[in-house]
CSV table of C-alpha atoms in Angstrom, one decimal:
chain,number,residue,atom,x,y,z
G,281,LEU,CA,119.8,38.5,151.8
G,282,SER,CA,116.8,40.6,152.9
G,283,GLY,CA,113.8,38.6,152.2
G,284,LEU,CA,115.2,35.2,151.9
G,285,VAL,CA,115.9,32.8,154.9
G,286,ILE,CA,117.5,29.4,154.5
G,287,ASP,CA,117.4,27.0,157.4
G,288,VAL,CA,118.9,23.7,157.1
G,289,TYR,CA,117.8,20.7,159.2
G,290,GLY,CA,119.7,17.6,158.7
G,291,SER,CA,119.2,16.7,155.0
G,292,THR,CA,116.5,19.2,154.5
G,293,ALA,CA,116.8,22.8,153.6
G,294,VAL,CA,114.0,25.3,154.0
G,295,LEU,CA,114.0,28.4,151.7
G,296,SER,CA,111.5,31.0,153.1
G,297,ALA,CA,110.6,33.9,150.7
G,298,SER,CA,109.3,37.2,152.3
G,299,ALA,CA,109.9,39.6,149.3
G,300,ARG,CA,108.7,40.1,146.0
G,301,TRP,CA,112.3,40.0,144.4
G,302,VAL,CA,112.8,36.6,145.9
G,303,GLU,CA,109.7,35.1,144.3
G,304,LYS,CA,110.8,36.9,141.1
G,305,TYR,CA,114.1,35.1,141.0
G,306,LYS,CA,113.0,32.0,142.7
G,307,GLU,CA,114.4,29.7,139.9
G,308,GLU,CA,117.7,31.5,139.8
G,309,LEU,CA,118.0,31.3,143.6
G,310,LEU,CA,117.2,27.5,143.7
G,311,ALA,CA,119.8,26.9,140.9
G,312,ALA,CA,122.4,28.9,142.9
G,313,PHE,CA,121.5,27.0,146.0
G,314,ASP,CA,121.8,23.7,144.2
G,315,GLU,CA,125.1,24.8,142.9
G,316,ALA,CA,126.4,25.7,146.4
G,317,MET,CA,125.3,22.5,147.8
G,318,GLU,CA,126.7,20.4,145.0
G,319,GLY,CA,127.8,16.9,146.2
G,320,THR,CA,125.5,17.2,149.2
G,321,LYS,CA,122.2,15.1,149.2
G,322,ILE,CA,119.7,17.7,150.4
G,323,GLU,CA,116.0,18.2,150.0
G,324,VAL,CA,114.9,21.7,149.3
G,325,VAL,CA,111.5,22.9,150.6
G,326,TRP,CA,110.2,26.3,149.3
G,327,ARG,CA,108.0,28.4,151.5
G,328,GLN,CA,106.2,31.7,151.2
G,329,SER,CA,105.6,34.2,153.9
G,330,VAL,CA,102.2,35.0,152.4
G,331,ASP,CA,101.3,38.0,154.3
G,332,ARG,CA,104.5,39.9,153.6
G,333,LEU,CA,104.5,38.9,149.9
G,334,ARG,CA,101.0,40.4,149.7
G,335,GLN,CA,102.2,43.5,151.3
G,336,ASP,CA,104.8,43.7,148.5
G,337,GLY,CA,101.8,43.5,146.1
G,338,LEU,CA,101.9,39.9,145.0
G,339,ASP,CA,98.5,38.4,144.2
G,340,ILE,CA,98.5,35.4,146.4
G,341,PRO,CA,95.0,33.9,146.8
G,342,THR,CA,93.6,33.4,150.2
G,343,LYS,CA,92.4,30.0,151.4
G,344,ALA,CA,88.9,31.2,150.9
G,345,GLN,CA,89.5,32.2,147.4
G,346,LEU,CA,91.3,28.8,146.7
G,347,ALA,CA,88.3,26.9,148.3
G,348,LYS,CA,85.8,29.0,146.3
G,349,ASP,CA,87.6,28.4,143.0
G,350,ALA,CA,88.0,24.6,143.8
G,351,SER,CA,84.1,24.5,144.6
G,352,GLU,CA,83.4,26.3,141.3
G,353,GLU,CA,85.3,23.9,139.4
G,354,SER,CA,83.8,20.8,141.1
G,355,GLY,CA,80.2,22.4,141.5
G,356,GLU,CA,80.3,21.7,145.1
G,357,LEU,CA,79.8,24.4,147.6
G,358,GLU,CA,82.5,24.8,150.4
G,359,GLU,CA,80.6,25.8,153.5
G,360,ASP,CA,83.6,26.3,155.8
G,361,ALA,CA,85.7,28.4,153.5
G,362,GLU,CA,84.5,31.9,154.5
G,363,ASP,CA,87.7,33.4,155.8
G,364,ASP,CA,91.4,32.5,156.6
G,365,GLY,CA,90.8,33.1,160.3
G,366,GLY,CA,89.0,30.2,161.5
G,367,ALA,CA,89.2,26.3,161.5
G,368,THR,CA,87.8,24.5,158.6
G,369,LYS,CA,86.9,21.0,157.8
G,370,GLN,CA,89.7,21.0,155.3
G,371,GLY,CA,92.2,22.4,157.8
G,372,ALA,CA,91.2,19.7,160.3
G,373,GLU,CA,91.7,17.0,157.5
G,374,ALA,CA,95.2,18.6,156.6
G,375,ALA,CA,96.2,18.6,160.3
G,376,ALA,CA,95.1,14.9,160.6
G,377,ALA,CA,97.2,14.0,157.6
G,378,ALA,CA,100.2,15.9,158.9
G,379,ALA,CA,99.8,14.2,162.2
G,380,ALA,CA,99.8,11.0,160.3
G,381,THR,CA,103.1,11.6,158.6
G,382,TRP,CA,104.8,13.3,161.6
G,383,ASP,CA,107.2,10.4,162.2
G,384,GLU,CA,108.3,10.4,158.6
G,385,ASP,CA,108.7,14.2,158.4
G,386,VAL,CA,110.6,14.9,161.7
G,387,VAL,CA,114.2,15.6,161.5
G,388,GLN,CA,116.2,15.7,164.8
G,389,VAL,CA,118.7,18.5,165.1
G,390,GLU,CA,121.3,19.6,167.7
G,391,GLU,CA,122.0,23.1,168.7
G,392,HIS,CA,124.6,23.8,171.3
G,393,GLY,CA,124.1,20.4,172.8
G,394,VAL,CA,120.3,20.8,172.8
G,395,LYS,CA,118.3,18.4,170.6
G,396,PHE,CA,115.2,19.5,168.9
G,397,ALA,CA,112.6,17.6,166.8
G,398,VAL,CA,111.6,19.8,163.8
G,399,ALA,CA,109.2,19.0,160.7
G,400,PRO,CA,110.4,21.3,158.1
G,401,LYS,CA,108.1,19.9,155.5
G,402,LEU,CA,105.0,20.5,157.7
G,403,GLY,CA,106.0,24.1,158.6
G,404,HIS,CA,108.4,25.8,161.1
G,405,LYS,CA,109.6,29.2,162.4
G,406,THR,CA,112.6,30.4,160.7
G,407,GLY,CA,115.7,32.0,162.3
């Protein structure tokens, strides 16, 4: 289906949305996937291709917008949240947290005799 990529890594399936219709029918797609995988113990991770979804007209806030909203709610000013292009303190903290859980999140897969270590919960390239 155009706009939906499903990658299965061991017992983890990553469903990646890159079209507005996929987000619109997210619940129906997840239900259909669960039905198709019935009897299989598989964890589902939902990912959004944010740039493509924004091109489709979805209002997905930027990291800077989320940081600004969070700082307004807490009354604190986020000095590193000016744009999505640079490294931020929060980004560094998230990377450190991801590195700390790397061993827990890594799944080893084999394709044509070649073994790969992937971390589908932390992010990956589809296809």
